[in-house]
Coordinates of C-alpha atoms and ligand atoms in Angstrom, one line a residue:
M663 CA 111.7 74.3 121.6
V664 CA 108.6 76.6 121.5
K665 CA 108.4 79.3 124.2
Y666 CA 105.3 80.4 125.9
I667 CA 104.4 83.8 127.2
F668 CA 101.3 84.3 129.3
V669 CA 99.7 87.7 129.8
T670 CA 97.3 88.2 132.7
G671 CA 95.6 91.3 133.9
G672 CA 94.7 92.7 137.3
V673 CA 92.5 95.3 139.0
L674 CA 90.1 95.8 136.1
S675 CA 89.4 94.8 132.6
S676 CA 90.3 97.0 129.6
V677 CA 93.6 97.6 131.3
G678 CA 95.4 97.2 127.9
K679 CA 96.3 93.5 127.9
G680 CA 95.5 93.3 124.1
I681 CA 97.9 96.1 123.3
L682 CA 100.5 94.8 125.7
T683 CA 100.3 91.3 124.2
S684 CA 100.5 92.7 120.7
S685 CA 103.5 94.9 121.8
I686 CA 105.4 92.0 123.2
G687 CA 104.8 90.2 119.9
K688 CA 106.1 93.3 118.1
M689 CA 109.3 93.5 120.2
L690 CA 110.0 89.8 119.4
Q691 CA 109.1 90.2 115.7
A692 CA 111.5 93.2 115.5
R693 CA 114.2 90.8 116.6
G694 CA 113.5 88.3 113.8
L695 CA 111.4 85.9 115.9
K696 CA 108.1 84.4 114.9
P697 CA 105.3 84.8 117.4
T698 CA 101.7 83.7 117.2
V699 CA 98.9 84.7 119.6
V700 CA 96.1 83.0 121.4
K701 CA 93.3 85.0 123.1
I702 CA 91.4 83.3 125.9
D703 CA 87.9 84.7 126.5
P704 CA 86.5 83.0 129.6
Y705 CA 82.9 83.6 128.7
V706 CA 80.6 80.7 127.8
N707 CA 79.7 81.8 124.2
I708 CA 81.3 79.7 121.6
D709 CA 82.5 82.9 119.9
A710 CA 81.8 86.7 120.0
G711 CA 79.5 86.5 117.0
T712 CA 76.2 86.6 118.9
M713 CA 77.1 89.4 121.2
N714 CA 76.0 93.0 121.0
P715 CA 79.0 95.2 120.4
Y716 CA 78.1 97.1 123.5
M717 CA 79.2 94.0 125.5
H718 CA 82.8 93.6 124.3
G719 CA 83.2 95.9 121.4
E720 CA 83.2 94.9 117.8
V721 CA 83.3 91.4 116.5
F722 CA 86.5 90.8 114.6
V723 CA 86.3 88.6 111.5
T724 CA 89.3 86.4 110.5
D725 CA 90.1 85.1 107.0
D726 CA 88.6 81.8 107.8
G727 CA 85.3 83.4 108.9
G728 CA 85.9 83.3 112.7
E729 CA 83.8 85.8 114.6
T730 CA 86.3 86.6 117.3
D731 CA 87.2 89.0 120.1
L732 CA 88.5 92.4 119.0
D733 CA 91.9 91.7 120.4
L734 CA 92.6 89.4 117.5
G735 CA 92.4 92.5 115.4
W736 CA 95.1 94.2 117.5
Y737 CA 97.4 91.1 117.1
E738 CA 96.8 91.1 113.3
R739 CA 97.4 94.9 113.0
F740 CA 100.6 94.9 115.2
L741 CA 102.1 91.7 113.9
D742 CA 100.6 91.6 110.3
L743 CA 99.4 88.1 110.9
S744 CA 96.3 86.3 109.5
L745 CA 95.0 84.4 112.5
K746 CA 92.3 81.7 112.6
Q747 CA 89.3 81.0 114.7
E748 CA 91.4 78.5 116.7
N749 CA 93.4 81.5 118.0
N750 CA 90.4 82.5 120.1
L751 CA 89.5 80.1 122.9
T752 CA 86.4 80.5 125.0
T753 CA 84.9 78.5 127.8
G754 CA 82.3 77.5 125.2
T755 CA 84.8 76.1 122.6
I756 CA 86.7 74.2 125.3
Y757 CA 83.7 72.6 127.0
R758 CA 82.0 71.8 123.7
S759 CA 85.0 69.8 122.6
V760 CA 85.5 68.1 125.9
I761 CA 81.8 67.1 126.0
E762 CA 81.9 65.9 122.4
K763 CA 84.9 63.7 123.3
E764 CA 83.0 62.4 126.3
R765 CA 80.0 61.5 124.1
H766 CA 82.3 59.9 121.6
G767 CA 83.7 57.7 124.3
D768 CA 87.2 59.1 124.4
F769 CA 87.2 59.0 128.2
L770 CA 85.4 55.7 128.6
G771 CA 85.4 54.5 132.2
R772 CA 86.5 57.8 133.5
C773 CA 85.0 60.7 135.5
V774 CA 85.4 63.7 133.3
Q775 CA 86.6 66.7 135.3
I776 CA 87.8 70.3 135.0
V777 CA 91.2 69.1 136.1
P778 CA 92.6 67.3 134.1
H779 CA 90.2 67.1 131.1
V780 CA 89.3 70.7 130.7
T781 CA 92.8 72.0 131.5
N782 CA 94.3 69.4 129.1
E783 CA 92.1 70.7 126.4
I784 CA 93.2 74.2 127.0
K785 CA 96.9 73.3 127.1
N786 CA 96.6 71.3 123.9
R787 CA 94.9 74.1 122.1
I788 CA 97.6 76.6 123.2
K789 CA 100.3 74.2 122.0
N790 CA 98.5 73.4 118.7
A791 CA 98.3 77.1 117.9
G792 CA 102.1 77.3 117.9
K793 CA 102.6 74.0 116.0
A794 CA 100.0 75.0 113.3
V795 CA 102.2 77.9 112.1
N796 CA 105.6 76.7 113.4
A797 CA 105.9 79.7 115.8
D798 CA 108.9 80.3 118.0
I799 CA 106.8 81.8 120.7
V800 CA 103.1 81.4 121.6
L801 CA 101.7 84.5 123.3
T802 CA 98.6 83.7 125.3
E803 CA 96.4 86.5 126.6
V804 CA 94.0 85.5 129.4
G805 CA 91.0 87.7 129.1
G806 CA 89.1 89.1 132.1
T807 CA 90.7 89.9 135.4
V808 CA 92.7 87.7 137.7
G809 CA 90.2 86.5 140.4
D810 CA 87.2 86.0 138.0
I811 CA 85.6 82.7 138.6
E812 CA 85.4 82.0 134.8
G813 CA 89.1 82.4 134.4
L814 CA 90.2 79.8 136.9
P815 CA 90.5 76.7 134.6
F816 CA 92.5 78.8 132.2
L817 CA 94.9 80.1 134.9
E818 CA 95.3 76.5 136.2
A819 CA 96.2 75.4 132.7
I820 CA 98.9 78.0 132.3
R821 CA 100.2 77.3 135.8
Q822 CA 100.6 73.6 134.8
M823 CA 102.4 74.7 131.6
R824 CA 105.3 76.1 133.7
V825 CA 105.8 72.7 135.2
E826 CA 105.5 70.8 132.0
E827 CA 107.3 73.1 129.5
G828 CA 110.0 74.2 132.0
Y829 CA 110.9 77.4 133.6
E830 CA 113.2 78.4 130.7
N831 CA 110.4 78.1 128.2
T832 CA 107.6 79.9 130.0
L833 CA 107.1 83.5 131.1
Y834 CA 104.3 85.1 133.0
V835 CA 103.6 88.8 132.4
H836 CA 101.1 90.5 134.7
V837 CA 99.7 93.9 133.8
A838 CA 97.7 96.0 136.2
L839 CA 96.4 99.5 136.7
V840 CA 98.4 102.0 138.7
P841 CA 96.0 104.9 139.2
V842 CA 97.2 108.4 140.0
L843 CA 95.0 110.2 142.5
D844 CA 93.5 113.4 141.2
V845 CA 93.8 115.2 144.5
T846 CA 97.4 114.4 145.6
G847 CA 98.9 113.3 142.3
E848 CA 100.1 110.2 144.1
M849 CA 100.6 106.8 142.2
K850 CA 98.8 104.0 144.0
T851 CA 100.2 100.5 143.7
K852 CA 98.0 98.8 146.3
P853 CA 95.4 97.5 143.8
L854 CA 98.3 96.1 141.7
Q855 CA 99.8 94.4 144.7
H856 CA 96.5 92.8 145.5
S857 CA 96.1 91.4 142.0
V858 CA 99.6 89.9 142.2
N859 CA 98.6 88.3 145.5
E860 CA 95.5 86.9 143.8
L861 CA 97.7 85.5 141.0
R862 CA 100.0 83.9 143.5
R863 CA 97.1 82.3 145.4
I864 CA 96.4 80.5 142.1
G865 CA 100.0 79.4 142.0
I866 CA 101.5 81.8 139.5
Q867 CA 104.3 84.1 140.4
P868 CA 104.7 86.7 137.6
D869 CA 108.2 87.0 136.1
T870 CA 107.5 90.6 135.0
I871 CA 105.0 93.2 135.9
V872 CA 103.8 96.0 133.7
A873 CA 102.2 99.0 135.4
R874 CA 99.5 100.6 133.3
S875 CA 99.4 104.2 134.4
P876 CA 98.7 107.6 132.9
Q877 CA 102.3 108.6 133.1
M878 CA 105.7 106.9 133.7
I879 CA 105.8 105.4 137.2
D880 CA 108.0 107.1 139.7
A881 CA 110.9 105.5 141.7
E882 CA 108.7 104.9 144.7
A883 CA 106.0 103.1 142.8
L884 CA 108.7 101.1 141.0
R885 CA 110.3 100.1 144.3
K886 CA 106.9 99.0 145.8
I887 CA 105.9 97.0 142.7
A888 CA 109.2 95.1 142.7
L889 CA 109.3 94.6 146.5
F890 CA 105.7 93.4 146.8
G891 CA 105.7 91.6 143.5
T892 CA 108.8 89.7 144.5
I893 CA 110.7 90.6 141.4
P894 CA 113.8 92.7 140.7
E895 CA 113.1 96.4 139.8
S896 CA 114.7 95.6 136.4
S897 CA 111.7 93.3 135.6
V898 CA 109.1 96.0 136.2
F899 CA 108.0 98.0 133.2
C900 CA 105.5 100.8 132.6
S901 CA 103.0 101.2 129.8
Y902 CA 101.9 104.8 130.2
N903 CA 99.4 106.8 128.1
A904 CA 100.8 107.5 124.6
E905 CA 99.5 109.5 121.7
T906 CA 98.8 106.3 119.8
V907 CA 98.8 102.7 120.9
Y908 CA 101.3 101.9 118.1
Q909 CA 104.0 103.6 120.3
V910 CA 103.6 101.1 123.1
P911 CA 106.1 98.5 121.7
L912 CA 108.7 101.3 121.2
I913 CA 108.1 102.6 124.8
L914 CA 108.4 99.2 126.4
D915 CA 111.4 98.3 124.2
K916 CA 113.2 101.4 125.3
Q917 CA 112.7 100.4 128.9
G918 CA 114.4 97.1 128.1
M919 CA 111.4 94.8 128.1
G920 CA 112.3 93.1 124.7
D921 CA 115.8 92.4 125.9
F922 CA 114.6 91.2 129.2
I923 CA 112.2 88.7 127.6
C924 CA 114.8 87.4 125.2
Q925 CA 117.3 86.9 128.0
R926 CA 114.9 85.2 130.3
L927 CA 113.7 82.8 127.6
S928 CA 117.2 82.4 126.1
L929 CA 115.9 83.5 122.7
K930 CA 118.7 84.1 120.2
C931 CA 118.4 87.4 118.5
D932 CA 121.2 89.6 117.2
V933 CA 119.1 92.0 115.2
K934 CA 116.5 94.6 116.2
D935 CA 114.6 96.4 113.5
F936 CA 111.9 98.9 114.3
V937 CA 112.5 101.0 111.2
A938 CA 109.2 100.4 109.3
W939 CA 107.2 100.6 112.5
Q940 CA 108.9 103.8 113.6
T941 CA 108.2 105.4 110.2
F942 CA 104.5 104.5 110.5
V943 CA 104.4 105.9 114.0
D944 CA 106.1 109.1 113.0
G945 CA 103.6 109.6 110.2
M946 CA 100.9 109.2 112.7
I947 CA 102.2 111.6 115.4
H948 CA 103.6 114.3 113.0
P949 CA 100.7 114.8 110.6
E950 CA 100.7 117.6 108.0
H951 CA 96.9 117.7 107.5
E952 CA 93.8 117.0 109.5
V953 CA 90.4 115.8 108.5
R954 CA 87.2 115.5 110.5
I955 CA 85.1 112.4 109.8
A956 CA 81.5 111.9 110.8
L957 CA 80.9 108.3 111.7
V958 CA 77.2 107.8 111.7
G959 CA 76.5 104.7 113.7
K960 CA 74.3 102.7 116.0
Y961 CA 76.8 101.9 118.7
A962 CA 78.3 105.4 118.8
G963 CA 78.5 105.3 122.6
L964 CA 81.3 102.8 122.6
S965 CA 84.2 103.5 120.2
D966 CA 85.4 99.9 120.6
S967 CA 82.4 98.9 118.6
Y968 CA 84.1 100.4 115.6
V969 CA 87.7 99.8 116.5
S970 CA 88.9 98.1 113.3
M971 CA 87.1 100.8 111.3
T972 CA 88.7 103.5 113.4
E973 CA 92.1 102.0 113.0
A974 CA 91.7 101.6 109.2
L975 CA 90.7 105.3 108.9
R976 CA 93.9 106.1 110.9
H977 CA 96.1 103.9 108.8
G978 CA 94.7 105.6 105.8
G979 CA 95.4 108.9 107.4
A980 CA 99.0 108.0 108.4
A981 CA 99.7 107.0 104.7
C982 CA 98.9 110.6 103.6
K983 CA 100.3 112.3 106.7
T984 CA 96.8 113.2 107.9
K985 CA 95.4 113.2 111.4
V986 CA 91.9 111.7 111.3
C987 CA 89.5 113.1 113.9
I988 CA 86.4 110.9 114.2
A989 CA 83.1 112.1 115.7
Y990 CA 81.0 109.1 116.6
L991 CA 77.5 110.3 115.9
E992 CA 74.4 108.5 117.0
A993 CA 72.3 107.9 113.8
E994 CA 69.0 108.1 115.7
K995 CA 69.7 111.8 116.4
F996 CA 69.3 112.6 112.7
E997 CA 65.8 110.9 112.9
R998 CA 64.7 112.9 115.9
E999 CA 66.3 116.1 114.8
P1000 CA 66.6 116.2 111.0
E1001 CA 67.8 119.8 111.2
C1002 CA 71.1 118.4 112.6
L1003 CA 71.9 116.9 109.2
K1004 CA 73.3 120.2 108.1
D1005 CA 76.0 119.8 110.8
L1006 CA 77.5 117.2 108.5
A1007 CA 78.7 120.1 106.3
N1008 CA 81.3 120.8 109.0
F1009 CA 82.9 117.4 108.3
D1010 CA 85.4 116.5 105.5
G1011 CA 83.9 113.0 105.1
V1012 CA 80.8 110.9 106.1
F1013 CA 81.3 107.3 107.0
V1014 CA 78.5 104.8 107.5
P1015 CA 79.7 101.6 109.3
Y1016 CA 78.3 98.1 109.7
G1017 CA 75.2 97.4 111.7
F1018 CA 72.2 95.1 112.2
G1019 CA 68.5 95.6 112.7
P1020 CA 66.3 98.7 112.1
R1021 CA 67.5 101.0 114.9
G1022 CA 69.2 104.1 113.5
T1023 CA 68.9 103.0 109.8
E1024 CA 66.7 106.0 108.8
G1025 CA 69.4 108.3 110.3
K1026 CA 72.1 106.6 108.4
I1027 CA 70.1 106.7 105.1
A1028 CA 69.6 110.5 105.7
A1029 CA 73.3 110.9 106.3
A1030 CA 74.1 109.1 103.0
K1031 CA 71.7 111.3 101.2
Y1032 CA 73.2 114.4 102.6
A1033 CA 76.7 113.3 101.6
R1034 CA 75.5 112.5 98.1
E1035 CA 73.6 115.7 97.5
N1036 CA 76.3 117.9 99.0
D1037 CA 79.1 116.0 97.5
I1038 CA 80.9 115.3 100.8
P1039 CA 83.3 112.3 100.4
F1040 CA 81.4 109.2 101.5
L1041 CA 82.4 105.7 102.5
G1042 CA 79.9 103.0 103.4
I1043 CA 80.8 99.6 104.7
C1044 CA 78.5 96.5 104.7
Y1045 CA 75.3 97.9 106.2
G1046 CA 76.6 101.3 105.1
F1047 CA 76.8 99.9 101.5
Q1048 CA 73.3 98.4 101.7
L1049 CA 71.8 101.7 103.1
A1050 CA 73.4 103.7 100.4
V1051 CA 71.7 101.5 97.9
I1052 CA 68.3 102.0 99.7
E1053 CA 68.9 105.8 99.7
F1054 CA 69.7 105.9 96.0
A1055 CA 66.7 103.7 95.2
R1056 CA 64.3 105.9 97.1
N1057 CA 65.6 109.3 96.2
V1058 CA 67.1 108.9 92.7
C1059 CA 65.1 106.0 91.3
G1060 CA 61.9 107.1 92.9
L1061 CA 61.2 103.7 94.5
T1062 CA 59.4 105.2 97.5
D1063 CA 59.8 103.2 100.7
A1064 CA 62.4 101.0 99.2
N1065 CA 64.1 99.1 102.0
S1066 CA 65.9 96.0 103.2
T1067 CA 63.8 93.1 104.2
E1068 CA 65.9 93.1 107.4
I1069 CA 64.3 96.5 108.3
N1070 CA 60.9 96.2 106.7
P1071 CA 59.8 92.7 105.5
D1072 CA 56.8 94.3 103.8
T1073 CA 58.6 96.9 101.8
P1074 CA 57.2 97.4 98.2
Y1075 CA 60.8 97.5 96.9
P1076 CA 63.1 95.1 98.6
V1077 CA 66.3 96.4 97.0
I1078 CA 68.3 94.6 99.8
D1079 CA 67.1 91.1 100.5
L1080 CA 68.2 87.9 102.3
M1081 CA 70.8 85.9 100.4
P1082 CA 69.1 82.8 98.9
E1083 CA 71.3 80.4 100.9
Q1084 CA 70.3 82.2 104.1
R1085 CA 66.6 81.3 103.7
G1086 CA 65.6 78.6 106.2
I1087 CA 68.6 79.2 108.5
E1088 CA 67.1 79.5 112.0
T1089 CA 70.2 79.4 114.2
K1090 CA 72.2 82.5 114.7
G1091 CA 75.8 81.4 115.7
A1092 CA 78.3 81.5 112.8
T1093 CA 75.6 81.3 110.1
M1094 CA 76.2 84.5 108.2
R1095 CA 78.3 84.7 105.0
L1096 CA 81.6 85.0 106.7
G1097 CA 85.3 85.3 106.0
V1098 CA 87.2 85.9 102.8
H1099 CA 85.6 85.8 99.4
K1100 CA 86.9 86.8 96.1
V1101 CA 85.8 90.1 94.5
V1102 CA 86.2 90.8 90.8
L1103 CA 86.7 94.5 90.0
Q1104 CA 85.7 96.3 86.8
K1105 CA 88.7 97.7 85.0
G1106 CA 88.8 101.5 84.9
S1107 CA 86.5 101.9 87.9
L1108 CA 87.4 103.7 91.2
A1109 CA 87.4 100.3 92.9
H1110 CA 90.0 99.0 90.4
K1111 CA 92.0 102.2 90.8
L1112 CA 92.0 101.8 94.6
F1113 CA 92.5 98.1 94.9
G1114 CA 94.3 97.2 91.7
E1115 CA 93.8 93.5 90.8
D1116 CA 90.9 91.3 92.0
I1117 CA 90.8 91.0 95.7
C1118 CA 89.9 88.7 98.6
E1119 CA 88.2 90.6 101.4
R1120 CA 86.4 89.6 104.6
H1121 CA 82.6 89.5 104.9
R1122 CA 80.0 89.2 107.6
H1123 CA 76.4 89.6 106.4
R1124 CA 73.1 87.9 105.7
F1125 CA 71.6 90.3 103.2
E1126 CA 72.7 91.6 99.8
V1127 CA 71.6 93.7 96.8
N1128 CA 68.5 92.2 95.2
L1129 CA 69.4 91.4 91.5
D1130 CA 65.8 92.3 90.4
Y1131 CA 66.7 96.0 91.0
I1132 CA 70.2 96.1 89.4
D1133 CA 69.0 97.6 86.1
A1134 CA 66.8 100.3 87.7
L1135 CA 69.7 101.4 89.9
K1136 CA 72.3 101.2 87.1
N1137 CA 70.1 103.2 84.7
K1138 CA 70.1 106.1 87.2
G1139 CA 73.9 106.0 87.5
L1140 CA 74.7 103.8 90.4
C1141 CA 77.7 101.7 89.4
F1142 CA 78.4 98.3 90.8
T1143 CA 82.1 97.9 90.1
G1144 CA 83.0 94.9 92.3
K1145 CA 81.2 91.6 92.1
S1146 CA 81.5 88.1 93.4
S1147 CA 83.2 85.6 91.0
D1148 CA 79.9 84.4 89.7
G1149 CA 78.8 88.0 89.1
R1150 CA 75.6 87.6 91.2
R1151 CA 76.7 89.4 94.3
M1152 CA 77.3 93.2 94.3
E1153 CA 80.4 94.0 96.3
T1154 CA 81.2 97.6 95.6
L1155 CA 79.3 100.6 94.5
E1156 CA 80.3 104.1 93.3
L1157 CA 79.0 107.3 91.9
P1158 CA 81.5 108.4 89.3
D1159 CA 80.2 111.9 89.0
K1160 CA 80.9 112.6 92.7
Y1161 CA 84.2 113.6 94.3
F1162 CA 84.3 110.4 96.2
Y1163 CA 81.3 108.2 96.8
F1164 CA 82.2 104.6 97.5
A1165 CA 80.8 101.7 99.5
S1166 CA 81.6 98.0 99.8
Q1167 CA 79.6 95.0 101.0
F1168 CA 82.9 93.6 102.4
H1169 CA 84.9 94.9 105.3
G1170 CA 88.2 96.3 104.1
E1171 CA 89.1 97.3 107.7
F1172 CA 89.8 93.8 108.9
K1173 CA 92.8 93.5 106.5
S1174 CA 94.1 97.1 107.1
R1175 CA 97.6 97.3 108.6
P1176 CA 99.8 100.0 109.8
G1177 CA 101.8 101.1 106.7
R1178 CA 99.5 99.1 104.4
P1179 CA 96.1 100.7 104.8
S1180 CA 92.9 99.2 103.3
P1181 CA 92.7 100.8 99.9
E1182 CA 89.1 101.9 100.3
Y1183 CA 89.9 103.6 103.6
F1184 CA 93.0 105.2 102.2
G1185 CA 91.2 106.4 99.1
F1186 CA 88.4 107.9 101.3
I1187 CA 90.8 109.8 103.6
Q1188 CA 92.9 111.0 100.7
A1189 CA 89.8 112.3 99.0
C1190 CA 88.8 114.1 102.2
V1191 CA 92.2 115.8 102.4
N1192 CA 92.3 116.7 98.7
K1193 CA 88.8 118.1 98.7
K1194 CA 89.6 120.1 101.8
L1195 CA 92.7 121.5 100.1
G1196 CA 90.7 122.4 97.0
L1197 CA 92.5 119.9 94.8
P1198 CA 90.7 118.4 91.8
K1199 CA 89.3 114.9 92.1
V1200 CA 91.8 112.1 91.2
Ligands
LIG1293 N1 72.8 93.7 108.7 C1 73.4 93.5 107.4 C2 73.4 92.1 106.9 O1 73.3 91.2 107.7 C3 74.8 94.1 107.4 C4 75.7 93.4 108.3 C5 76.9 94.2 108.6 O2 77.0 95.4 108.5 N2 78.0 93.5 109.0 O3 73.6 91.8 105.8

């Protein structure tokens, strides 16, 4: 019998539901159980792909090319899973399939309604996610905040699942903010109480409540949460601020949450193994070195825009006992004030992330140039890769005003151009080159040294290196060392005479895991440390 755990959030969004859901999964996994995860995003978009990162943070890309909510990234990192597009439900996906069924005639003669047709679609998709991978437990995180209009059909669906799947097979976890007042230092549980009331109004009584607070809740807060949440004190847990989010499963397990869930759902588990996880966490919180990385981006104002990249840099750091301090720098600043470029000398590495459109590109190109000329370790990902090509074409090959046609359609030297199969595509949703594609690596190259054998990495792009310029770039020393299977797509570049200058068209960060960092990120951080320590290049 499959068990279902539902996570709801109260008081405000970004309360840490994604980390909590991932942590619950980790506690179950440590006990030898097999969880899978579904994220519900009540917005109307079919997927996150068409949204600006400033709306909901980065777009996470799955192996199968799904452009999903960033929480799927947390589930994958915590649970080392490879999830699918189907693991992310939005109002758009649900309604689209209900409407398609209606047009097909599946509901002939009936009036199609939110209850039962939309709620049935939601329940089926949650159940199918479990069946697809033969999971013991399906964790479902309901995005947004309890009380949002958009969330109601989803909450109704999970309410019904209690009745249909049985009390012993379903568990409701509610997490809400417990703020501490600056002035008095008092912990305030009233907002949490109200959010529990709101949940009850919908017909859901939580089985366990997690207080999200800056520090461990005190006895009085615990008493109130239990009393007004109508649950025993032993079912209240606290997710307080930690040095790294990877500590959260350990923190909650220590409070007994893992055992509580297993008992409540009659899950058989005799083992509990956090050894590998603890080792990784220890590496993170007891570093021996420290490096400072300049991330030169377009969405620098919201670090969630670069969350997978940030985590991949940290995974790389943990693997060489290095604390990675990231400065999120607005690329446009280097355009307005070029004299600021020399500040990059204070960093151990320069990182140019993904991006779209012209804004900030000249600043990123200038940063890539500064890193190359001053031999600061450099890593470029996707747009970062393309902009490094443009920089090299302009400043080394002498192709003045070389550019990407994404930035300047009239450039005299379109060194980056639209992929042929992208020509004529007018619609924007899910039309990029997405998901995993094979990359063949040149023996003896840095890419080969880092990654080993040929690889499958995730992609999300419309533009690529224009084959007409390969010879010109190669002749001046730019090496394309990773290519698509047919050899027609440039996937990695490197400058062998530099300490570390590497970039990839693919996104290694999406497959980076705690304890198993993406090789390009690991190689970059290790190079930053080694160079800082004055060690010769490896
Ligand atoms: N804008 C570039 C493209 O579409 C790069 C995309 C990215 O960085 N993900 O090819």
